[in-house]
Amino acid sequence: MSSTLQTLDRGLLALKIVSEHNEGISIAKLAEELEVHRAIAYRIVATLESHALLTRTQGGTLRLGAGITLLASRFEPQLHAVALPLLKTLAKATRATAFISLSQGEECMVTLVAEPEEGMLRVGYRVGSRHPLTQGAAGIAILAGRAPKEEDSPEVRQARADGYSLTRGQLQRGAVGVASHIPTTRSGIGMEACVGVVAMDDLDSERAIREVKTCAKQLAELIGQ
Amino acid sequence: MSSTLQTLDRGLLALKIVSEHNEGISIAKLAEELEVHRAIAYRIVATLESHALLTRTQGGTLRLGAGITLLASRFEPQLHAVALPLLKTLAKATRATAFISLSQGEECMVTLVAEPEEGMLRVGYRVGSRHPLTQGAAGIAILAGRAPKEEDSPEVRQARADGYSLTRGQLQRGAVGVASHIPTTRSGIGMEACVGVVAMDDLDSERAIREVKTCAKQLAELIGQ
DNA sequence: TATTTTGTTTCTATAATAGATAATGACTGT
DNA sequence: ACAGTCATTATCTATTATAGAAACAAAATA
């Protein structure tokens, strides 16, 4: 049983609480939510502040600090470093272009791509391209990863049940996409990501589905619990 | 003198160290860098891991976890997505390194950077670097965005009157910085931002000033609601 | 003016942590 | 199969870092 550190744990909890209060939160209230003495909350805040993870506005309310963006900017490269080998394997196994997309608001954005080395024609999928979540295998896979909602389309429900989504020609005529949600955090809504492949109509979809699902599982283990 | 908590401080330092190692880092090495006993490092890691801020790959190396993106998504979500294209345009137009800085207590911190594609030499400006608000174009621009005060330096008054600040060699010999405050409705709740460029002495400052001011206005419209 | 709230400091008991040590298992190379 | 690493976790105790109380000034509020 790996033990954790109380002080660090409380500090991180404080960070989380502040992040959940969009309008900001006072130290007094933070202390209350943490169930610690006010003096302790001050010390926690001072420490987080010194790392720029928290900042106090003139009103004295707490908000997330700019240091968060620094960490965030370093997260994506690390994700890529881990994911690229897997993506290459996926591309090779399916002979299709493999990708990882992240949700960004009501869109999803391609952040990493691996193209197959062989094959006459390959489907290019540009890093940085975006689509609405409701369109294309990637977006549907991400929606399927969310908690069920009334307004979910049949495709999304299907994808949720199957653990993958397959679309034909939604983004491009003659293109097939297969994607699967990457489950990341056990509690709460962390990052939303999916992995998939795109190819011409000739894709061996049976195999692609299998490979994509396997890859999603592997990625889930690598990225977070 | 507000005191900080050692355990929390170490934990955050650990997070920072991991973020700096793109290839991942082992617990043993982390312990070394933290200058603590390995057993302690294990406890720190366990705690950070329980908050999904850190994860361990099968090799045992440490990387940032998906929890980071959750925090980041709660930190001024609009700002970065919206700002990057504008920043790239600014970098191209001025042939200088464009940046956005946020205030963080009595310092300001660079959160987003776009470097020009052409040009032999470029000035690097690292995301995450911090300076006192009183130093450098960015800090002065932020101070100029605040309500006038008695203790404002002449530079700040000047910048407030002009709508921009220009400094030479304050942060680095031979470097010129131009920055302009981004007025937002959210400034009331603590977010203070500025946009600017840094370059070698050869900057076309006339043009840079114009472009930076325009960019600040555009950003204000996009961000401020 | 009285009263509450906020921000900070000082103090001390004690609980939490540091750090050593050791046991365990997985892997490595011989 | 063997000794020798290394990673990981568990156990233990001295001591330190922290918790929490208390006190207090300053600001805000009534």
PDB file of N, CA and C in Angstrom, chain A residues 76 100-111 130-133 138-139 141-143 146 181 189-194, chain B residues 69 73:
ATOM      1  N   GLU A  76       1.718  18.122 -23.776  1.00  0.00           N
ATOM      2  CA  GLU A  76       1.486  17.594 -25.123  1.00  0.00           C
ATOM      3  C   GLU A  76       2.727  16.958 -25.742  1.00  0.00           C
ATOM      4  N   ILE A 100      -4.226  10.841 -33.495  1.00  0.00           N
ATOM      5  CA  ILE A 100      -4.818  11.102 -32.183  1.00  0.00           C
ATOM      6  C   ILE A 100      -5.461  12.473 -32.233  1.00  0.00           C
ATOM      7  N   SER A 101      -6.680  12.561 -31.750  1.00  0.00           N
ATOM      8  CA  SER A 101      -7.369  13.843 -31.693  1.00  0.00           C
ATOM      9  C   SER A 101      -7.750  14.166 -30.259  1.00  0.00           C
ATOM     10  N   LEU A 102      -7.746  15.447 -29.956  1.00  0.00           N
ATOM     11  CA  LEU A 102      -8.189  15.910 -28.640  1.00  0.00           C
ATOM     12  C   LEU A 102      -9.411  16.806 -28.821  1.00  0.00           C
ATOM     13  N   SER A 103     -10.290  16.764 -27.850  1.00  0.00           N
ATOM     14  CA  SER A 103     -11.431  17.670 -27.931  1.00  0.00           C
ATOM     15  C   SER A 103     -11.001  19.057 -27.504  1.00  0.00           C
ATOM     16  N   GLN A 104     -11.616  20.011 -28.121  1.00  0.00           N
ATOM     17  CA  GLN A 104     -11.325  21.414 -27.813  1.00  0.00           C
ATOM     18  C   GLN A 104     -12.635  22.161 -27.969  1.00  0.00           C
ATOM     19  N   GLY A 105     -13.306  22.343 -26.851  1.00  0.00           N
ATOM     20  CA  GLY A 105     -14.642  22.924 -26.934  1.00  0.00           C
ATOM     21  C   GLY A 105     -15.564  21.962 -27.659  1.00  0.00           C
ATOM     22  N   GLU A 106     -16.279  22.475 -28.644  1.00  0.00           N
ATOM     23  CA  GLU A 106     -17.218  21.636 -29.388  1.00  0.00           C
ATOM     24  C   GLU A 106     -16.612  21.095 -30.681  1.00  0.00           C
ATOM     25  N   GLU A 107     -15.288  21.199 -30.755  1.00  0.00           N
ATOM     26  CA  GLU A 107     -14.594  20.650 -31.906  1.00  0.00           C
ATOM     27  C   GLU A 107     -13.612  19.599 -31.434  1.00  0.00           C
ATOM     28  N   CYS A 108     -13.067  18.887 -32.391  1.00  0.00           N
ATOM     29  CA  CYS A 108     -11.919  18.081 -32.042  1.00  0.00           C
ATOM     30  C   CYS A 108     -10.786  18.399 -33.011  1.00  0.00           C
ATOM     31  N   MET A 109      -9.587  18.254 -32.498  1.00  0.00           N
ATOM     32  CA  MET A 109      -8.426  18.690 -33.252  1.00  0.00           C
ATOM     33  C   MET A 109      -7.409  17.559 -33.318  1.00  0.00           C
ATOM     34  N   VAL A 110      -6.842  17.383 -34.476  1.00  0.00           N
ATOM     35  CA  VAL A 110      -5.822  16.359 -34.671  1.00  0.00           C
ATOM     36  C   VAL A 110      -4.504  16.867 -34.087  1.00  0.00           C
ATOM     37  N   THR A 111      -3.897  16.081 -33.188  1.00  0.00           N
ATOM     38  CA  THR A 111      -2.643  16.554 -32.604  1.00  0.00           C
ATOM     39  C   THR A 111      -1.440  15.729 -33.017  1.00  0.00           C
ATOM     40  N   ARG A 130      -9.407  20.720 -37.688  1.00  0.00           N
ATOM     41  CA  ARG A 130     -10.497  20.589 -36.721  1.00  0.00           C
ATOM     42  C   ARG A 130     -11.814  20.265 -37.414  1.00  0.00           C
ATOM     43  N   HIS A 131     -12.654  19.570 -36.675  1.00  0.00           N
ATOM     44  CA  HIS A 131     -14.022  19.354 -37.134  1.00  0.00           C
ATOM     45  C   HIS A 131     -14.939  19.473 -35.931  1.00  0.00           C
ATOM     46  N   PRO A 132     -16.212  19.678 -36.203  1.00  0.00           N
ATOM     47  CA  PRO A 132     -17.191  19.614 -35.114  1.00  0.00           C
ATOM     48  C   PRO A 132     -17.198  18.202 -34.541  1.00  0.00           C
ATOM     49  N   LEU A 133     -17.492  18.095 -33.270  1.00  0.00           N
ATOM     50  CA  LEU A 133     -17.497  16.781 -32.622  1.00  0.00           C
ATOM     51  C   LEU A 133     -18.550  15.853 -33.225  1.00  0.00           C
ATOM     52  N   ALA A 138     -13.665  10.547 -35.359  1.00  0.00           N
ATOM     53  CA  ALA A 138     -12.968  11.025 -34.168  1.00  0.00           C
ATOM     54  C   ALA A 138     -13.922  11.738 -33.215  1.00  0.00           C
ATOM     55  N   GLY A 139     -14.682  12.678 -33.764  1.00  0.00           N
ATOM     56  CA  GLY A 139     -15.608  13.439 -32.927  1.00  0.00           C
ATOM     57  C   GLY A 139     -16.631  12.536 -32.275  1.00  0.00           C
ATOM     58  N   ALA A 141     -16.352   9.394 -31.618  1.00  0.00           N
ATOM     59  CA  ALA A 141     -15.709   8.575 -30.585  1.00  0.00           C
ATOM     60  C   ALA A 141     -15.587   9.363 -29.284  1.00  0.00           C
ATOM     61  N   ILE A 142     -15.259  10.634 -29.398  1.00  0.00           N
ATOM     62  CA  ILE A 142     -15.131  11.449 -28.198  1.00  0.00           C
ATOM     63  C   ILE A 142     -16.479  11.645 -27.522  1.00  0.00           C
ATOM     64  N   LEU A 143     -17.493  11.931 -28.307  1.00  0.00           N
ATOM     65  CA  LEU A 143     -18.834  12.069 -27.731  1.00  0.00           C
ATOM     66  C   LEU A 143     -19.270  10.766 -27.060  1.00  0.00           C
ATOM     67  N   ARG A 146     -18.226  10.330 -23.525  1.00  0.00           N
ATOM     68  CA  ARG A 146     -18.884  11.121 -22.489  1.00  0.00           C
ATOM     69  C   ARG A 146     -20.079  10.368 -21.916  1.00  0.00           C
ATOM     70  N   HIS A 181     -12.466   6.010 -28.383  1.00  0.00           N
ATOM     71  CA  HIS A 181     -12.189   6.910 -27.264  1.00  0.00           C
ATOM     72  C   HIS A 181     -11.075   6.360 -26.390  1.00  0.00           C
ATOM     73  N   ILE A 189     -13.954  14.706 -15.535  1.00  0.00           N
ATOM     74  CA  ILE A 189     -13.805  14.820 -16.971  1.00  0.00           C
ATOM     75  C   ILE A 189     -12.452  15.441 -17.267  1.00  0.00           C
ATOM     76  N   GLY A 190     -11.469  14.602 -17.429  1.00  0.00           N
ATOM     77  CA  GLY A 190     -10.151  15.130 -17.745  1.00  0.00           C
ATOM     78  C   GLY A 190     -10.046  15.497 -19.194  1.00  0.00           C
ATOM     79  N   MET A 191      -8.954  15.126 -19.752  1.00  0.00           N
ATOM     80  CA  MET A 191      -8.755  15.328 -21.171  1.00  0.00           C
ATOM     81  C   MET A 191      -9.632  14.350 -21.935  1.00  0.00           C
ATOM     82  N   GLU A 192     -10.081  14.771 -23.088  1.00  0.00           N
ATOM     83  CA  GLU A 192     -10.834  13.864 -23.937  1.00  0.00           C
ATOM     84  C   GLU A 192     -10.034  13.614 -25.205  1.00  0.00           C
ATOM     85  N   ALA A 193      -9.685  12.374 -25.416  1.00  0.00           N
ATOM     86  CA  ALA A 193      -8.865  12.046 -26.571  1.00  0.00           C
ATOM     87  C   ALA A 193      -9.406  10.811 -27.260  1.00  0.00           C
ATOM     88  N   CYS A 194      -9.066  10.671 -28.523  1.00  0.00           N
ATOM     89  CA  CYS A 194      -9.390   9.438 -29.211  1.00  0.00           C
ATOM     90  C   CYS A 194      -8.279   9.119 -30.192  1.00  0.00           C
TER      91      CYS A 194
ATOM     92  N   THR B  69      -4.169  18.586 -18.076  1.00  0.00           N
ATOM     93  CA  THR B  69      -5.035  19.217 -19.077  1.00  0.00           C
ATOM     94  C   THR B  69      -6.372  19.613 -18.477  1.00  0.00           C
ATOM     95  N   SER B  73      -7.608  23.271 -18.830  1.00  0.00           N
ATOM     96  CA  SER B  73      -8.861  23.593 -19.507  1.00  0.00           C
ATOM     97  C   SER B  73      -9.709  24.539 -18.671  1.00  0.00           C
TER      98      SER B  73
END
